[in-house]
Amino acid sequence: MKRYSHPRIKPPFFKNPLLFCICVFSVCSVKAQNTDIPIETQNTALVLQTDRNNGPHIVYFGKKLKNKSEYDLVQSMYEQNMDYTGIANSPYTPAGSRNLFEPAIEVTHADGNNSLDLKFISAKTEKISDDISLTSVLLKDPVYDFQVTLFYKIYFKENVVEQWSEIKNNEKGNVTLHKFASANLYLQGKSFYLKQYHGDWAQEMHPEEEQITHGIKTLDSKLGTRADLFQPPVFMVSVNQSSNEDNGEVLLGSVEWSGNYRTDLELDNKNNLRIISGINNYASDYPLEPGKIFTTAKFLYTVSYSGTGDASRQLQRWARDYKLLDGNGSRLTLLNNWESTYFNFDEEKLKQLFNDTKKLGVNLFLLDDGWFGNKYPRNNDRAGLGDWQENKKKIPNGIASLIKEANADGVQFGIWLEPEMVNPKSELYEKHPDWVIRQPKRPEYYFRNQLELDLSNPKVQDFVFGVIDSLFIKNPGLAYIKWDCNAVIYNAYHSYENNQSKLYVDYVQGLYSVLKHIRAKYPTVPMMLCSGGGGRVDYGALQYFTEYWPSDNTDPLERIFIQWEYSYFYPAIASSNHVTDWGQQPLKYRVDVAMMGKLGFDIPVSKLSEKDLAFCQSAVKIYNSFKNIVWHGDQYRLQSPWTNDVAAIIYVDSTKSSAVVFNYLVNNRYNTGSALPVHFKGLDANRKYKIKEINLYPGTHSTLKENAIYSGDFLMTVGFNPGVNADRPSVVLMVEEVD
Ligand code: DGJ
């Protein structure tokens, strides 16, 4: 059966090439019945079309067609079940009228009526740069004075789309938003496969993949803060068959929101997949006053027809160019003291650590948790959070003098903060109990002995901004911030607002307003996004941060898996990888794994043997020589740790003239190793490359032929054997073009 029985009028948009050109190169506005709105990237197209009643539909979502006029023919090729609603493929499904599926938006109007219908009014496309354009589509309810504008921001070359909506109440009284998704996609295919992630502390990014069955699969968080602890917002959907690195049609998606999110994947009666994603509406009925606009979070996705590797490179490139703070810049290597001292340090110890930082040859010393609180000193995690004054016993001369000392050693100084939180044992809690998220009539319940401050309250926002601001005012030499967030929200209640349903959304808005304020005043200072490990890694936050902390689990074997999975969604330059004492692997293995991102150390340097220290010192120098390839190059996953004895990853610079290859033994059974060559990717088949093993442990020698030369063709077709085995469990190769 044909999906639309409505007669179609050929839209002027495609018929008239001149009109199309005008639209592409300037602001284009279309107002017509039976309008086609193609939203195209370099390789993909999402085509909206209105029916004769001005109802909007997604009529195509797939590979871009050469001839735009053929989008009109797509639906005539489908003979699927009946769409009883006529709006199953709505680009923003309204609840309460004809809809029978999961809605994108659900409201109660000012008069108490629950129905919503959304009709197409107009659309326009604005060209923002050579690469970016923004299409907005205005929809209105024909009965109620209520409108939604859908936004599609296109990153053409990267095949990335950001979608969000603005919901406007023009009615005379308050409207309540019960659901307010960012985006509503509609995919047609034989079958769909969902790769999703789950985890817990130190177990981030565990993947699971399954074929999507009928009904709804929901990925969500209700944790409030540290929202990704059990389930991060990233996912992949493959069409027709499960994708692999180099093959398959795959969508990588995520919500840009640092709180409760929700993604529903609904396989409908026509066997089509509806993806509805955005802020979680859980406990969050949101009031919208007359004349006010609610802007949803952004839903982000990229689509590739050449597998997950290509999709991830698109996303990584997009993040570096457009989202991550200073995504194409440089990063500081560092020594962190968390695992070498925990809360137990003083000025003497810190001076020694500055010296160790210098000895290692890294850029910065990062002072972690435990430096603050006096009435309730932060000597463990049960007290002091909120009291951001230097602890007089531990650092009597203050941060300023620490910075001076560190700088005298040629080392920069950074500091840990957890400014959204409070311990009940703190002066802040005593002074401002009304600033704390807690149920007034119920006992408090703690996560790591702490509670959240109510960031929906502007006074609390000012306080949190003030914590950072006064640190910088007093200590202009401060070079780095690690921003932690260790608790989830229990007992969600804020005394600032009567309407408790606003808390989860307003908290995140409050957090963003603080971060915006910080970035307006301190635009470049590097900041690490940390949340008891990777409890808050998302692009809503990462636009304010230069890097994130993937996990407290720094066992290198574990990290290979964790970093592998994160890398589908986030670029290596953002991944903070520290060498610690976790795990059973040799020091070289730990360092090699940490090099696949932003290298740091968190080990007692003074206790290293002479050889270990010499190795670390030389490793830092070697890392500095190739870090730009890892940070700014293209990453190709060569052999997965999930299915191979040896995991391998290559980073190739943009000119394809140099690359670094990391190879790791991930199975310790008898006689395992690189029996077969590893097939390289991303090189130029017509060029010649010299291969050299680097980062060897002192006193060891490479078993590989020194500086052997191969063509790119050979390396990518036959491959190269890195000689990984139990004696050489990690091998790093430098690949350089030769004439
Ligand atoms: C959790 C972080 O993930 C750790 O790196 C460390 O900063 C601790 N918090 C400090 O309390």
Short mmCIF file of C-alpha atoms in Angstrom, two decimals, residues 111-285:
data_model
loop_
_atom_site.label_atom_id
_atom_site.label_comp_id
_atom_site.label_asym_id
_atom_site.label_seq_id
_atom_site.Cartn_x
_atom_site.Cartn_y
_atom_site.Cartn_z
CA ASP A 111 -7.33 25.61 29.04
CA GLY A 112 -6.47 22.13 30.30
CA ASN A 113 -6.77 20.44 26.91
CA ASN A 114 -4.14 17.78 26.15
CA SER A 115 -4.24 17.62 22.38
CA LEU A 116 -1.62 18.91 20.00
CA ASP A 117 -1.39 18.96 16.25
CA LEU A 118 1.49 20.54 14.36
CA LYS A 119 1.15 21.85 10.82
CA PHE A 120 3.84 23.18 8.56
CA ILE A 121 3.95 26.97 8.24
CA SER A 122 7.32 27.79 6.72
CA ALA A 123 10.93 26.74 6.43
CA LYS A 124 14.17 28.54 5.81
CA THR A 125 17.80 27.66 5.36
CA GLU A 126 20.59 29.94 6.40
CA LYS A 127 24.16 29.45 5.31
CA ILE A 128 26.41 30.00 8.30
CA SER A 129 29.73 29.14 6.66
CA ASP A 130 31.01 27.08 3.74
CA ASP A 131 30.50 24.00 5.86
CA ILE A 132 27.56 24.85 8.10
CA SER A 133 23.96 25.64 7.38
CA LEU A 134 20.89 25.89 9.56
CA THR A 135 17.43 24.88 8.43
CA SER A 136 14.49 25.86 10.59
CA VAL A 137 10.98 24.58 10.12
CA LEU A 138 8.09 26.39 11.76
CA LEU A 139 5.11 24.25 12.82
CA LYS A 140 1.91 25.53 14.41
CA ASP A 141 -1.14 24.03 16.01
CA PRO A 142 -4.18 25.04 13.91
CA VAL A 143 -6.40 25.22 17.01
CA TYR A 144 -4.13 26.49 19.79
CA ASP A 145 -1.76 29.40 19.62
CA PHE A 146 1.21 27.17 20.13
CA GLN A 147 4.23 26.64 17.89
CA VAL A 148 7.37 24.58 17.52
CA THR A 149 10.40 25.43 15.41
CA LEU A 150 12.53 22.49 14.41
CA PHE A 151 16.22 23.24 13.86
CA TYR A 152 18.60 21.19 11.75
CA LYS A 153 22.20 22.36 11.88
CA ILE A 154 24.18 20.72 9.13
CA TYR A 155 27.92 20.17 9.19
CA PHE A 156 28.21 19.30 5.53
CA LYS A 157 31.69 17.81 5.21
CA GLU A 158 31.49 15.90 8.48
CA ASN A 159 28.02 14.46 7.75
CA VAL A 160 26.96 15.59 11.18
CA VAL A 161 23.56 17.01 12.11
CA GLU A 162 22.52 18.71 15.32
CA GLN A 163 18.75 18.83 15.82
CA TRP A 164 16.77 20.68 18.42
CA SER A 165 13.52 22.54 18.79
CA GLU A 166 12.14 25.73 20.22
CA ILE A 167 8.72 25.38 21.75
CA LYS A 168 6.75 28.63 22.05
CA ASN A 169 3.62 29.28 24.04
CA ASN A 170 1.53 32.08 22.51
CA GLU A 171 -1.52 31.18 24.57
CA LYS A 172 -3.01 33.39 27.27
CA GLY A 173 -1.98 31.17 30.18
CA ASN A 174 0.69 28.65 31.20
CA VAL A 175 1.18 25.55 29.13
CA THR A 176 2.75 22.46 30.71
CA LEU A 177 5.27 20.52 28.65
CA HIS A 178 5.11 16.84 29.57
CA LYS A 179 7.55 15.78 26.89
CA PHE A 180 9.95 17.94 24.90
CA ALA A 181 12.32 15.83 22.82
CA SER A 182 15.09 17.33 20.72
CA ALA A 183 14.48 15.24 17.65
CA ASN A 184 12.33 12.63 16.07
CA LEU A 185 13.88 10.51 13.30
CA TYR A 186 12.22 7.89 11.13
CA LEU A 187 14.28 5.12 9.54
CA GLN A 188 13.16 2.56 6.99
CA GLY A 189 15.05 -0.71 6.57
CA LYS A 190 14.83 -4.47 6.79
CA SER A 191 16.16 -4.64 10.33
CA PHE A 192 17.90 -2.41 12.85
CA TYR A 193 20.69 -3.14 15.32
CA LEU A 194 21.30 -1.10 18.45
CA LYS A 195 24.71 -0.84 20.06
CA GLN A 196 24.32 0.72 23.47
CA TYR A 197 26.52 1.14 26.53
CA HIS A 198 26.21 0.49 30.23
CA GLY A 199 28.53 0.64 33.21
CA ASP A 200 29.24 1.71 36.73
CA TRP A 201 32.16 3.22 38.58
CA ALA A 202 35.41 1.95 37.01
CA GLN A 203 33.41 -0.03 34.44
CA GLU A 204 32.56 2.64 31.90
CA MET A 205 31.47 2.05 28.31
CA HIS A 206 30.58 -1.63 28.27
CA PRO A 207 28.94 -2.25 24.90
CA GLU A 208 25.98 -4.47 24.09
CA GLU A 209 24.45 -4.98 20.68
CA GLU A 210 21.12 -6.50 19.74
CA GLN A 211 18.61 -6.47 16.96
CA ILE A 212 15.82 -4.04 17.76
CA THR A 213 12.50 -5.79 18.24
CA HIS A 214 9.02 -4.32 18.09
CA GLY A 215 7.96 -2.01 20.87
CA ILE A 216 10.17 0.54 22.56
CA LYS A 217 13.71 0.28 23.77
CA THR A 218 14.57 3.19 26.04
CA LEU A 219 18.07 4.37 26.91
CA ASP A 220 17.91 6.87 29.71
CA SER A 221 19.23 8.33 32.90
CA LYS A 222 17.34 9.47 35.98
CA LEU A 223 20.44 10.14 38.06
CA GLY A 224 20.31 13.93 37.68
CA THR A 225 24.03 14.60 38.02
CA ARG A 226 26.78 12.07 37.27
CA ALA A 227 24.01 11.08 34.90
CA ASP A 228 26.02 8.64 32.76
CA LEU A 229 27.13 6.43 35.64
CA PHE A 230 24.97 3.50 34.57
CA GLN A 231 24.29 4.40 30.94
CA PRO A 232 25.98 7.02 28.79
CA PRO A 233 23.85 8.86 26.19
CA VAL A 234 25.81 7.61 23.16
CA PHE A 235 24.51 4.83 20.92
CA MET A 236 24.75 3.38 17.42
CA VAL A 237 22.01 2.13 15.13
CA SER A 238 22.91 -0.03 12.13
CA VAL A 239 20.48 -0.55 9.30
CA ASN A 240 19.85 -3.95 7.63
CA GLN A 241 22.81 -5.63 9.32
CA SER A 242 25.12 -5.02 12.19
CA SER A 243 27.96 -2.74 11.05
CA ASN A 244 31.66 -3.25 11.52
CA GLU A 245 34.64 -0.88 11.29
CA ASP A 246 34.59 -0.67 7.50
CA ASN A 247 31.16 -1.78 6.38
CA GLY A 248 27.59 -0.97 7.07
CA GLU A 249 25.08 1.84 7.28
CA VAL A 250 25.34 3.23 10.77
CA LEU A 251 24.10 6.19 12.78
CA LEU A 252 26.08 7.35 15.82
CA GLY A 253 23.93 9.49 18.08
CA SER A 254 23.88 11.25 21.42
CA VAL A 255 22.08 13.94 23.36
CA GLU A 256 24.08 17.05 24.21
CA TRP A 257 22.81 17.25 27.75
CA SER A 258 24.62 16.81 31.07
CA GLY A 259 21.67 15.48 33.03
CA ASN A 260 18.74 13.14 32.61
CA TYR A 261 18.37 12.19 28.97
CA ARG A 262 16.08 9.78 27.19
CA THR A 263 16.28 8.07 23.83
CA ASP A 264 13.36 5.92 22.70
CA LEU A 265 13.84 3.54 19.80
CA GLU A 266 10.46 2.33 18.67
CA LEU A 267 9.95 -0.27 15.96
CA ASP A 268 6.43 0.37 14.72
CA ASN A 269 3.73 -1.70 13.00
CA LYS A 270 5.26 -0.87 9.62
CA ASN A 271 8.65 -2.20 10.82
CA ASN A 272 10.10 1.29 10.66
CA LEU A 273 12.28 2.71 13.39
CA ARG A 274 11.31 5.85 15.21
CA ILE A 275 14.12 7.45 17.24
CA ILE A 276 12.99 10.08 19.72
CA SER A 277 15.72 11.62 21.78
CA GLY A 278 16.25 14.50 24.15
CA ILE A 279 16.07 15.58 27.76
CA ASN A 280 14.34 13.00 29.93
CA ASN A 281 10.84 14.13 30.86
CA TYR A 282 10.98 11.94 33.98
CA ALA A 283 9.62 13.97 36.94
CA SER A 284 10.02 17.04 34.77
CA ASP A 285 6.67 18.46 33.66
#
